[in-house]
PDB file of C-alpha atoms and ligand atoms in Angstrom:
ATOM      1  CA  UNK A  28      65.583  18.637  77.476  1.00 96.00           C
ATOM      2  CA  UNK A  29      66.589  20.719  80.378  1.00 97.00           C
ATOM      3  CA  UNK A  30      65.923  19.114  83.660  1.00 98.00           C
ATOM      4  CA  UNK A  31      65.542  21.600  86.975  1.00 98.00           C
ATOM      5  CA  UNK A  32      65.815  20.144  90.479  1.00 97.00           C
ATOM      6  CA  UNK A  33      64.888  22.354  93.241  1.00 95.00           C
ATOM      7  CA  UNK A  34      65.060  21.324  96.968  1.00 91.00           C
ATOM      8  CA  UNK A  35      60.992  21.808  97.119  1.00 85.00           C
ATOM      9  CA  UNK A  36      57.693  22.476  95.206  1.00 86.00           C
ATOM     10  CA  UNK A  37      57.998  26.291  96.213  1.00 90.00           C
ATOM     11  CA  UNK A  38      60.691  26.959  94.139  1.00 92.00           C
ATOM     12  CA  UNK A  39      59.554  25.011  91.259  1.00 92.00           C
ATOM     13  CA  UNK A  40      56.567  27.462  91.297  1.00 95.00           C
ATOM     14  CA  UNK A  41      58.575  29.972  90.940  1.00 95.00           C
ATOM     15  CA  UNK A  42      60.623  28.861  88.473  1.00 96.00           C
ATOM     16  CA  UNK A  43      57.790  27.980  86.056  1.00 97.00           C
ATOM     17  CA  UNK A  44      55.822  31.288  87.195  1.00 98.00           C
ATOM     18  CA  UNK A  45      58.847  32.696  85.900  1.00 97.00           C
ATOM     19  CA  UNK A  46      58.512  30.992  82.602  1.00 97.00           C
ATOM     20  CA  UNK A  47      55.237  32.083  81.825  1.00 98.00           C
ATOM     21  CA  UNK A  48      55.539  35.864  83.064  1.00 98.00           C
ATOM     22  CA  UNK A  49      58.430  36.009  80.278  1.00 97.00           C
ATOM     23  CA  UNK A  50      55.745  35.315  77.668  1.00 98.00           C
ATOM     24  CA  UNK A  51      53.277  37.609  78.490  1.00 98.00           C
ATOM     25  CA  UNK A  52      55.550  40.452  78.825  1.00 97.00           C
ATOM     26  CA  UNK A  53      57.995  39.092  75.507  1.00 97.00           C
ATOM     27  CA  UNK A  54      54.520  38.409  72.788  1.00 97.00           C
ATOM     28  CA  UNK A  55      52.140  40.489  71.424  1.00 97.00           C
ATOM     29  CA  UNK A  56      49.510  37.779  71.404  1.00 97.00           C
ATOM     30  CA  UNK A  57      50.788  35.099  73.774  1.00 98.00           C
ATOM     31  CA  UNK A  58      48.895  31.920  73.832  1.00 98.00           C
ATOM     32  CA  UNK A  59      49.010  29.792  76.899  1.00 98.00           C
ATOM     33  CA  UNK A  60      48.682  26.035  77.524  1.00 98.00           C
ATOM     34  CA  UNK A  61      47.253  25.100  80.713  1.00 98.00           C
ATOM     35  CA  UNK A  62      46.987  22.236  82.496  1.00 98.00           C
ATOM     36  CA  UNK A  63      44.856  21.262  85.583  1.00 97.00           C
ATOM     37  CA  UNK A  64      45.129  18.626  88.575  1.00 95.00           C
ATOM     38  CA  UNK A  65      47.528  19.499  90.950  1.00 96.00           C
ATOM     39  CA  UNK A  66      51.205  20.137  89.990  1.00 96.00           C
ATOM     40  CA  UNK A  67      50.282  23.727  88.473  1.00 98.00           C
ATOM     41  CA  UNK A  68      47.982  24.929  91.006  1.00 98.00           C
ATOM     42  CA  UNK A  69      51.352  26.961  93.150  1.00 97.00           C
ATOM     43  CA  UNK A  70      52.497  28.442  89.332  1.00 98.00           C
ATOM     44  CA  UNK A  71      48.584  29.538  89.073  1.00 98.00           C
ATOM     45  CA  UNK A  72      48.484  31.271  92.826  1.00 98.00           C
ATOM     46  CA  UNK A  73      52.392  32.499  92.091  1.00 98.00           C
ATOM     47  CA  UNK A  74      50.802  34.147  88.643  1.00 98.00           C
ATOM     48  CA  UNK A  75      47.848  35.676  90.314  1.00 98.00           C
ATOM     49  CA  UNK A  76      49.949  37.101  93.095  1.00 98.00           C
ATOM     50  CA  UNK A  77      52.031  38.968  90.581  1.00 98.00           C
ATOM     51  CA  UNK A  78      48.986  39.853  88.796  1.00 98.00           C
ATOM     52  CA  UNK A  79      47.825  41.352  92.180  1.00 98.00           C
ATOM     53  CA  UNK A  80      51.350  43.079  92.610  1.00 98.00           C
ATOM     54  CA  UNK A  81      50.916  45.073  89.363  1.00 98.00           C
ATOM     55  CA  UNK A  82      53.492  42.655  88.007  1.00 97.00           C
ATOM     56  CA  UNK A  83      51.961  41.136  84.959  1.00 97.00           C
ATOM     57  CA  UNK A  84      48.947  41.567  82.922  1.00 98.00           C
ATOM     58  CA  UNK A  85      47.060  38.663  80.658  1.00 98.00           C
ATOM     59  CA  UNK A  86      44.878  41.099  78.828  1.00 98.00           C
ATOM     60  CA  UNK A  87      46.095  40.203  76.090  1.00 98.00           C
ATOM     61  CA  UNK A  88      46.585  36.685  76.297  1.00 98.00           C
ATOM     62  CA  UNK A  89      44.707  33.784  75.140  1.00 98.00           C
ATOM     63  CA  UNK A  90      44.548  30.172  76.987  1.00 98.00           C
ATOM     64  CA  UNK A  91      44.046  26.857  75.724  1.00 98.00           C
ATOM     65  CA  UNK A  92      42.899  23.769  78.379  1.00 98.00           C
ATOM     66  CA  UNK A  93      44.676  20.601  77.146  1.00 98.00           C
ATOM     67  CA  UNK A  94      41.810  18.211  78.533  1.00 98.00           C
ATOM     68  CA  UNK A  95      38.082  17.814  79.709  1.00 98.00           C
ATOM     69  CA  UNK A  96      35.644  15.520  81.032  1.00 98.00           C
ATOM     70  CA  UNK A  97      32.787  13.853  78.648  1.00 98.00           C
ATOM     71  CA  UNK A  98      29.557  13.332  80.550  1.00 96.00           C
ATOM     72  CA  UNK A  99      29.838  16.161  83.306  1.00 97.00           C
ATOM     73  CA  UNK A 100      26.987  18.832  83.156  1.00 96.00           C
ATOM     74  CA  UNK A 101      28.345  22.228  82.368  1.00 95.00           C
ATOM     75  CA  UNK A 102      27.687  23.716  85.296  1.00 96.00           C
ATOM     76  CA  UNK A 103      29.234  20.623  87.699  1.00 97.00           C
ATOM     77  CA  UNK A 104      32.337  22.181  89.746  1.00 97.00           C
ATOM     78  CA  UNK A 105      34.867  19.325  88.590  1.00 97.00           C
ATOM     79  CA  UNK A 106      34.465  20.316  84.960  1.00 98.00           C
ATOM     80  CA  UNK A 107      38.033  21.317  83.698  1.00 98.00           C
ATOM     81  CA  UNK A 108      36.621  24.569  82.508  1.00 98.00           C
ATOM     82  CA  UNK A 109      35.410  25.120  85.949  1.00 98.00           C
ATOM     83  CA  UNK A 110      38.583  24.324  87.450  1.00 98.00           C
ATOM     84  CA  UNK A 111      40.603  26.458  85.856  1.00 98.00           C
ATOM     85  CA  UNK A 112      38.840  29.901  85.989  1.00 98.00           C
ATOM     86  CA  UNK A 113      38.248  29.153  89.721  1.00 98.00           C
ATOM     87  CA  UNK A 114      42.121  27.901  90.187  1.00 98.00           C
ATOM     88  CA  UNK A 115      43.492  30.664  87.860  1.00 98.00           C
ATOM     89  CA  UNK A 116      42.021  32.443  85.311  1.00 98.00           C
ATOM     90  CA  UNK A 117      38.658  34.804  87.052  1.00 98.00           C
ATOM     91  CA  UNK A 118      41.851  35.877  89.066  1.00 98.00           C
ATOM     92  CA  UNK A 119      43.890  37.553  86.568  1.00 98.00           C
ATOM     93  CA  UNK A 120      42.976  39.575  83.370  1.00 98.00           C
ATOM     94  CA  UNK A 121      42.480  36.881  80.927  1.00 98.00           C
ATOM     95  CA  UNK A 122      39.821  38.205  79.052  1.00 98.00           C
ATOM     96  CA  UNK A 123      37.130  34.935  79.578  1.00 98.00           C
ATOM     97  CA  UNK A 124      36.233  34.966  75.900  1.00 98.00           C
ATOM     98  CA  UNK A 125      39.578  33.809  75.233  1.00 98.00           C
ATOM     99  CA  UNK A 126      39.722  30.947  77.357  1.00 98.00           C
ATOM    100  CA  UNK A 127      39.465  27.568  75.124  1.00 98.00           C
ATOM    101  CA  UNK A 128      38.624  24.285  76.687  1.00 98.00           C
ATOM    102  CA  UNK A 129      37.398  21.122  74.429  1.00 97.00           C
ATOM    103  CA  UNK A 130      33.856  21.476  73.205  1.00 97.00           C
ATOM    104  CA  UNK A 131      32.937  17.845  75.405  1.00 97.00           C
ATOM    105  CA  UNK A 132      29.023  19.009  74.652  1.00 96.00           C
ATOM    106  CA  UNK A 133      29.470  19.070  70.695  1.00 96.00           C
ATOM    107  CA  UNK A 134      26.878  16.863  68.759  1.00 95.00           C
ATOM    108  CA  UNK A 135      29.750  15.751  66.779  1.00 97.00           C
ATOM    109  CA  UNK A 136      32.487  15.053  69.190  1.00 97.00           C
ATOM    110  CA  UNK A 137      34.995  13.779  66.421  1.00 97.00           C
ATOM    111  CA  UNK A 138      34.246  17.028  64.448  1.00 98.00           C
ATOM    112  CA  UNK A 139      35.015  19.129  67.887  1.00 98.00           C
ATOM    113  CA  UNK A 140      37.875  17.452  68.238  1.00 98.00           C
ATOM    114  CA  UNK A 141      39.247  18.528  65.014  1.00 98.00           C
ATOM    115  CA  UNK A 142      38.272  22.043  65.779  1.00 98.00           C
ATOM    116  CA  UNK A 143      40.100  22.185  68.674  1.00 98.00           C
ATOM    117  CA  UNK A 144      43.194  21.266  67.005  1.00 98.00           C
ATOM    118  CA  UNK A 145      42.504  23.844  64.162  1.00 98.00           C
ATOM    119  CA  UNK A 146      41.774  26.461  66.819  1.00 98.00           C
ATOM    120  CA  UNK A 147      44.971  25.870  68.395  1.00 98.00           C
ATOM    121  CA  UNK A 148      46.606  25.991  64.377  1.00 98.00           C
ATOM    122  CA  UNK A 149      44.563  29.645  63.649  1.00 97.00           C
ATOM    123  CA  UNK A 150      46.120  30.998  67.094  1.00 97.00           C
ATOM    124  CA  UNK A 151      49.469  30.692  66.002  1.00 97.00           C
ATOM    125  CA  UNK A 152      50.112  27.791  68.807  1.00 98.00           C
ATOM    126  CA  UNK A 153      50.675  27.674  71.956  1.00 98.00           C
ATOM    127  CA  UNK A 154      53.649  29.427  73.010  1.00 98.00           C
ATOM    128  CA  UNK A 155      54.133  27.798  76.769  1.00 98.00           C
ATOM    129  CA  UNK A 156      52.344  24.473  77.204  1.00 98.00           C
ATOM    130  CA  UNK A 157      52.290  23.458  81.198  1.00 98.00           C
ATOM    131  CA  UNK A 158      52.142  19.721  81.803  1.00 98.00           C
ATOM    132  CA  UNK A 159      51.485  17.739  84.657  1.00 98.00           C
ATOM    133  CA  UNK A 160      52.402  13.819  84.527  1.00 98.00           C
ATOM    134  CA  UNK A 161      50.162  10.759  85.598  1.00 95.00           C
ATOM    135  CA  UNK A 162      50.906   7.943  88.199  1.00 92.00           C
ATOM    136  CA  UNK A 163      51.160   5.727  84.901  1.00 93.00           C
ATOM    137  CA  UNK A 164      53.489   8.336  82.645  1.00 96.00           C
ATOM    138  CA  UNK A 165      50.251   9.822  80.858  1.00 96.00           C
ATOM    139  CA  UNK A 166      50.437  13.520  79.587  1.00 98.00           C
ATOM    140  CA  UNK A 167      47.183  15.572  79.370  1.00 97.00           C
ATOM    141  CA  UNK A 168      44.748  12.316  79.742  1.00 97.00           C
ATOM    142  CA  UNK A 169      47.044  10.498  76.974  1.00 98.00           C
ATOM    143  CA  UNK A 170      47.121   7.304  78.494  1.00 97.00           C
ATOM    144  CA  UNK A 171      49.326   4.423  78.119  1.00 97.00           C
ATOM    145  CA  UNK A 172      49.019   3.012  74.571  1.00 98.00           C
ATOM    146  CA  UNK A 173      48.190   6.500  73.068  1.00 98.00           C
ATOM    147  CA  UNK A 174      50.048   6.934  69.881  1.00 98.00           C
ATOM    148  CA  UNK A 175      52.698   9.257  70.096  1.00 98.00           C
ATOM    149  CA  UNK A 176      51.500  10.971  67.012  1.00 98.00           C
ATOM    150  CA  UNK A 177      47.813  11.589  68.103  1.00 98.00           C
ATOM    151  CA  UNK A 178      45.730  14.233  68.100  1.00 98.00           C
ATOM    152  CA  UNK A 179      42.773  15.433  70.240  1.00 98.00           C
ATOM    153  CA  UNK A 180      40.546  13.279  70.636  1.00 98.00           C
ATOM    154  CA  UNK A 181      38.072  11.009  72.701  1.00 98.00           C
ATOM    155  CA  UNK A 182      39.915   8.566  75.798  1.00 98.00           C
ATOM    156  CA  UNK A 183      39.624   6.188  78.210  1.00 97.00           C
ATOM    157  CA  UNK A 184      40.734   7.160  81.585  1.00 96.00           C
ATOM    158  CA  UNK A 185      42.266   3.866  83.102  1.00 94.00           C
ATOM    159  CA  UNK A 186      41.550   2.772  86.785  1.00 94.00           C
ATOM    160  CA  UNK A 187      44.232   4.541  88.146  1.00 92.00           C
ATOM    161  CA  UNK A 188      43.708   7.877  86.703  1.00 93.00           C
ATOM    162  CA  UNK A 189      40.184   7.171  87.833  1.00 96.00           C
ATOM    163  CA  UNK A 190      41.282   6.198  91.363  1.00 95.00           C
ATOM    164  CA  UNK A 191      43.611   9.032  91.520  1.00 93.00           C
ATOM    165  CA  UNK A 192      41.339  11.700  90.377  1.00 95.00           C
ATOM    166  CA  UNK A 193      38.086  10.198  92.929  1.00 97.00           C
ATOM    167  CA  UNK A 194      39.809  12.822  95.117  1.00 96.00           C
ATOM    168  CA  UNK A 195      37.829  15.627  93.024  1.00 96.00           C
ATOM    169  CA  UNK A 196      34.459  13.116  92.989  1.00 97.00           C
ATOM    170  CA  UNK A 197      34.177  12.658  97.327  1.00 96.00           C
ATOM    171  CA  UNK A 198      36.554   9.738  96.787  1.00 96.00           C
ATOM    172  CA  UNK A 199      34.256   7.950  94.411  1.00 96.00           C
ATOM    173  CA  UNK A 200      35.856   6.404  91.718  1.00 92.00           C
ATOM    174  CA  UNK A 201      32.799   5.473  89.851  1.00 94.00           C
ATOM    175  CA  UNK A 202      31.781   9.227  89.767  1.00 96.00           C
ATOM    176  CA  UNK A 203      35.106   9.926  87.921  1.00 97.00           C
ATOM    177  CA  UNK A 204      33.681  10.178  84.349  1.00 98.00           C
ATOM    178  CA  UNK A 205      34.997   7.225  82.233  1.00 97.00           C
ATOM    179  CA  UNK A 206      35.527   9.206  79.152  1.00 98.00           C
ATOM    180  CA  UNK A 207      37.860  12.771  78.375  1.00 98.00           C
ATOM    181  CA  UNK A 208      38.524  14.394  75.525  1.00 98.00           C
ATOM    182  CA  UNK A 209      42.364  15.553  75.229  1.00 98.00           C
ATOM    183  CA  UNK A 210      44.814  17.209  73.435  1.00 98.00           C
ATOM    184  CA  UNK A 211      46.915  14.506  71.480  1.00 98.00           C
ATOM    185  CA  UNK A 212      50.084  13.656  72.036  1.00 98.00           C
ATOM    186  CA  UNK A 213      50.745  14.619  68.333  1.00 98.00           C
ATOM    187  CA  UNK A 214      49.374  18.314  69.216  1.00 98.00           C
ATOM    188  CA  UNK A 215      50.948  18.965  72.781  1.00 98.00           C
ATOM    189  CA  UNK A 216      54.073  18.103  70.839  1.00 98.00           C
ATOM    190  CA  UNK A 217      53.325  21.067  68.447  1.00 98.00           C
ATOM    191  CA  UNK A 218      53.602  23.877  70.947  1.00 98.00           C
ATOM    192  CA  UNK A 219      56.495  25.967  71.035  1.00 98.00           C
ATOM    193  CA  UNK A 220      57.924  25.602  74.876  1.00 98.00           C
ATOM    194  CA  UNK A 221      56.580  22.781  76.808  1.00 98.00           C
ATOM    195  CA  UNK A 222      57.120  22.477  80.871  1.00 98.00           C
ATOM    196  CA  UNK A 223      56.814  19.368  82.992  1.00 98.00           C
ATOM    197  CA  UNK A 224      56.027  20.167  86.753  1.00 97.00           C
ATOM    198  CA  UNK A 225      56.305  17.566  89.125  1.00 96.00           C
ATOM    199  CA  UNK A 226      56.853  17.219  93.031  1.00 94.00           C
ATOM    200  CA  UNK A 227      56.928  14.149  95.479  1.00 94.00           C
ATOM    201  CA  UNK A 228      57.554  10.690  95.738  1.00 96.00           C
ATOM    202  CA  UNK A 229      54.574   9.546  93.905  1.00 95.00           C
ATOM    203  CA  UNK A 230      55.862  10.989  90.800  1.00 97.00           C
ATOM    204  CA  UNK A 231      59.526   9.963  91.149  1.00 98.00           C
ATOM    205  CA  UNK A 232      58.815   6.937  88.635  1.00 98.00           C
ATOM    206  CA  UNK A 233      57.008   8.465  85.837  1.00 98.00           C
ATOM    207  CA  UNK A 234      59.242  10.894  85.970  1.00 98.00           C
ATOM    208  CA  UNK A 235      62.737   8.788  85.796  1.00 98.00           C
ATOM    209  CA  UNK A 236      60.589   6.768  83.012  1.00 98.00           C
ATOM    210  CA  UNK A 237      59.494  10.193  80.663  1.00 98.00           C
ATOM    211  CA  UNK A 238      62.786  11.416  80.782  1.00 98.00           C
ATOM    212  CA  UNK A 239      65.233   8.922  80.896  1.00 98.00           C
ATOM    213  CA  UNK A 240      63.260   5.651  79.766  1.00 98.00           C
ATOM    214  CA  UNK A 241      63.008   4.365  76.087  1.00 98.00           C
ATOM    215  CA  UNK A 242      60.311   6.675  74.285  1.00 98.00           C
ATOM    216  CA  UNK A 243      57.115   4.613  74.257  1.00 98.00           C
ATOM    217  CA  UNK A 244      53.489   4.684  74.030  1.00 98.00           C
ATOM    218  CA  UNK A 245      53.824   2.801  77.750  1.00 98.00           C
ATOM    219  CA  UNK A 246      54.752   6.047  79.123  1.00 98.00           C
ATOM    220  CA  UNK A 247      53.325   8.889  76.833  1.00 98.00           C
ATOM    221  CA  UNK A 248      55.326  11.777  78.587  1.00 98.00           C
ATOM    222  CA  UNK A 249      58.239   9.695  76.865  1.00 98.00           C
ATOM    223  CA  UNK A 250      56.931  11.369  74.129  1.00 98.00           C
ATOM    224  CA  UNK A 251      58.854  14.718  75.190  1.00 98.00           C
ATOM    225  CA  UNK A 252      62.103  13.759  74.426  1.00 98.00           C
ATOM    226  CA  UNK A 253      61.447  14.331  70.881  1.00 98.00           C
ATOM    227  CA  UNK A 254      60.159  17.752  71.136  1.00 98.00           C
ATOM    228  CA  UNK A 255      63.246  20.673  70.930  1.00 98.00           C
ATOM    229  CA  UNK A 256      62.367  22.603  73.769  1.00 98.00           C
ATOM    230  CA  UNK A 257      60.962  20.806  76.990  1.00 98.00           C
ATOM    231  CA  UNK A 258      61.768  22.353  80.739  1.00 98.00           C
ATOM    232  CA  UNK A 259      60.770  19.774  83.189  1.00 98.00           C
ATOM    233  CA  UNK A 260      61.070  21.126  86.952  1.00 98.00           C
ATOM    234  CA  UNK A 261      61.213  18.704  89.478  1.00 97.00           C
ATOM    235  CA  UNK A 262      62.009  19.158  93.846  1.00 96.00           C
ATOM    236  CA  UNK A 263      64.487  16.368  94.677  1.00 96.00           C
ATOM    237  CA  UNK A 264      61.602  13.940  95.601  1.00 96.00           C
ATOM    238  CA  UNK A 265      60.375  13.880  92.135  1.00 97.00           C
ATOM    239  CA  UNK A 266      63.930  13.701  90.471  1.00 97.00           C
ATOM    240  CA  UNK A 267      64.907  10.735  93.167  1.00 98.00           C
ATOM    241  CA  UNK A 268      65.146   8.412  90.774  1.00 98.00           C
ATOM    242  CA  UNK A 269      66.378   9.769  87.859  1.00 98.00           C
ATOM    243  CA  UNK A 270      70.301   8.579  86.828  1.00 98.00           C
ATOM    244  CA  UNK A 271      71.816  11.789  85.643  1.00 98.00           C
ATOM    245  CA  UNK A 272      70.947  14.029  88.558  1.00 97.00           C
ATOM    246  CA  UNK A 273      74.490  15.470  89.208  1.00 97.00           C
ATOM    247  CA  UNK A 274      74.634  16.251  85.834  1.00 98.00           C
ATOM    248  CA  UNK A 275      71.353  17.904  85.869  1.00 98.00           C
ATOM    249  CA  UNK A 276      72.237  20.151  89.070  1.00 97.00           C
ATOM    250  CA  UNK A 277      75.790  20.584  87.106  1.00 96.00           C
ATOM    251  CA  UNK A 278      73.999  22.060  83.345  1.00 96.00           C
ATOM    252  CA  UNK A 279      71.683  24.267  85.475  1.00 95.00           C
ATOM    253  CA  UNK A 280      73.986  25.822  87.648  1.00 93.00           C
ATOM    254  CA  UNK A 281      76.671  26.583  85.006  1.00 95.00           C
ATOM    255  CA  UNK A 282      73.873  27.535  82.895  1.00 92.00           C
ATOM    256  CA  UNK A 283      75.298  30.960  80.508  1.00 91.00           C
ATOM    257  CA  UNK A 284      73.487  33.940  81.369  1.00 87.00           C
ATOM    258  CA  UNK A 285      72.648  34.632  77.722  1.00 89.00           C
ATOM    259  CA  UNK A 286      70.707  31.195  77.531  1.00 87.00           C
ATOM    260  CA  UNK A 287      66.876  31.653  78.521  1.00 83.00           C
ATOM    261  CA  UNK A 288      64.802  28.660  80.157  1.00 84.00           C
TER     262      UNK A 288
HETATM  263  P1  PGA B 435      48.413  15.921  89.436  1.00 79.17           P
HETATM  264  O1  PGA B 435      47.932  15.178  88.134  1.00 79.17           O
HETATM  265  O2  PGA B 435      49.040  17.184  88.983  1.00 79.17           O
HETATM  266  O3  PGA B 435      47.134  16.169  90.193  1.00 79.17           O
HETATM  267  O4  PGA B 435      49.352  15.033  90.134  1.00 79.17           O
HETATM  268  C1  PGA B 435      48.777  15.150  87.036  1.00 79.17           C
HETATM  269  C2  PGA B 435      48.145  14.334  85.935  1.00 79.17           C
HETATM  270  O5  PGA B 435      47.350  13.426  86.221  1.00 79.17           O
HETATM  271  O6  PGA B 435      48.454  14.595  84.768  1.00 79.17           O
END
């Protein structure tokens, strides 16, 4: 796991902006993961400011939304699908047909749910999965408890996802739908390059706990220290309490030239 610490947010953007223009220009077919909520939304305006600058094209890129509300209407503005072509992708070339968010409408949610896993499989994978972590360590809406080997699937949101994400429902928790369907923890795992984003104070915690704690279902971004190829890029409020910042700072800034993020 390669840890980044940057004095603030902006430079995490474009660090991770970074990351993800190298796919689209190095694959033929590049798949991306993304993630919604916050933490990505500078790497989305970075990416659609380079986009604007002639500086990279999606067109022939496929996307793949790692969670989404059960119980919205289709058309409500909070849906994760809405988020994310109004945050990102009806701002670049991403052809919209190739934009894949959970079918939450399905009949037969459990059957959907497989689908979207075997979608993912026919792809090829995702070959850069952002991430964003949860107050309480979860990863996608994997919350605490979720087995480390699960796939997508129907969840709980706890109270404070709920009470964090009322900021998207006029600060209504009880308009927060109860239920999500996400991308296991099992299936994140399976993507080729995953990157953690985090900034500020509030995320200093989870953050010391998924990269540095024991690897447990109590913190399900634990859950990335078994995967071979995790970036997570942090400004120094984020990374305040992890132990081995110095040596962090240290591996990144003797980092060989030849080795790529
Ligand atoms: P945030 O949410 O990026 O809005 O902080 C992250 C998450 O809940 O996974």
């Amino acid at each position: 796991m390669e840890v980044v610490i940057t004095p603030h947010g902006a430079v995490v953007n474009e660090i991770v902006a970074g990351i993800v223009a190298r796919v689209l220009q190095s694959r033929a077919a590049p798949v991306l993961g993304l993630a919604t909520g916050n933490s990505p939304l500078g790497v989305y305006r970075q990416l659609i400011e380079r986009y604007q600058r002639g500086e990279l094209s999606a067109a022939h890129a496929s996307a793949v939304l790692l969670d989404e509300y059960v119980g919205l209407s289709p058309d409500h503005p909070e849906t994760y699908r809405a988020f994310i072509r109004r945050e990102f992708v009806d701002h670049i070339d991403l052809p919209i047909s190739r934009l894949f968010t959970p079918d939450v409408d399905a009949g037969d949610l459990s059957a959907a749910c497989r689908d979207y896993d075997q979608l993912i499989g026919e792809m090829g994978g995702v070959d850069v999965q952002l991430l964003g972590i949860g107050r309480d360590g979860h990863l996608g809406f994997n919350e605490p408890g979720s087995s480390l080997a699960s796939r997508t699937r129907l969840k709980t949101l706890t109270r404070a996802t709920r009470d964090d994400n009322a900021r998207y429902f006029d600060d209504r928790h009880e308009r927060v739908p109860r239920h999500v369907v996400t991308q296991g923890l099992g299936t994140i795992l399976e993507a080729r390059h995953l990157v953690l984003i985090a900034s500020g104070p509030a995320k200093a915690s989870p953050i010391a706990r998924a990269v540095e704690g024991p690897v447990s279902a109590m913190c399900p971004a634990s859950v990335l220290q078994l995967h071979p190829h995790v970036t997570v890029v942090v400004d120094d409020e984020a990374a305040s309490q992890l132990r081995l910042v110095d040596y962090y700072r240290e591996a990144y800034d003797n980092k060989p030239s030849w080795q790529d993020m």
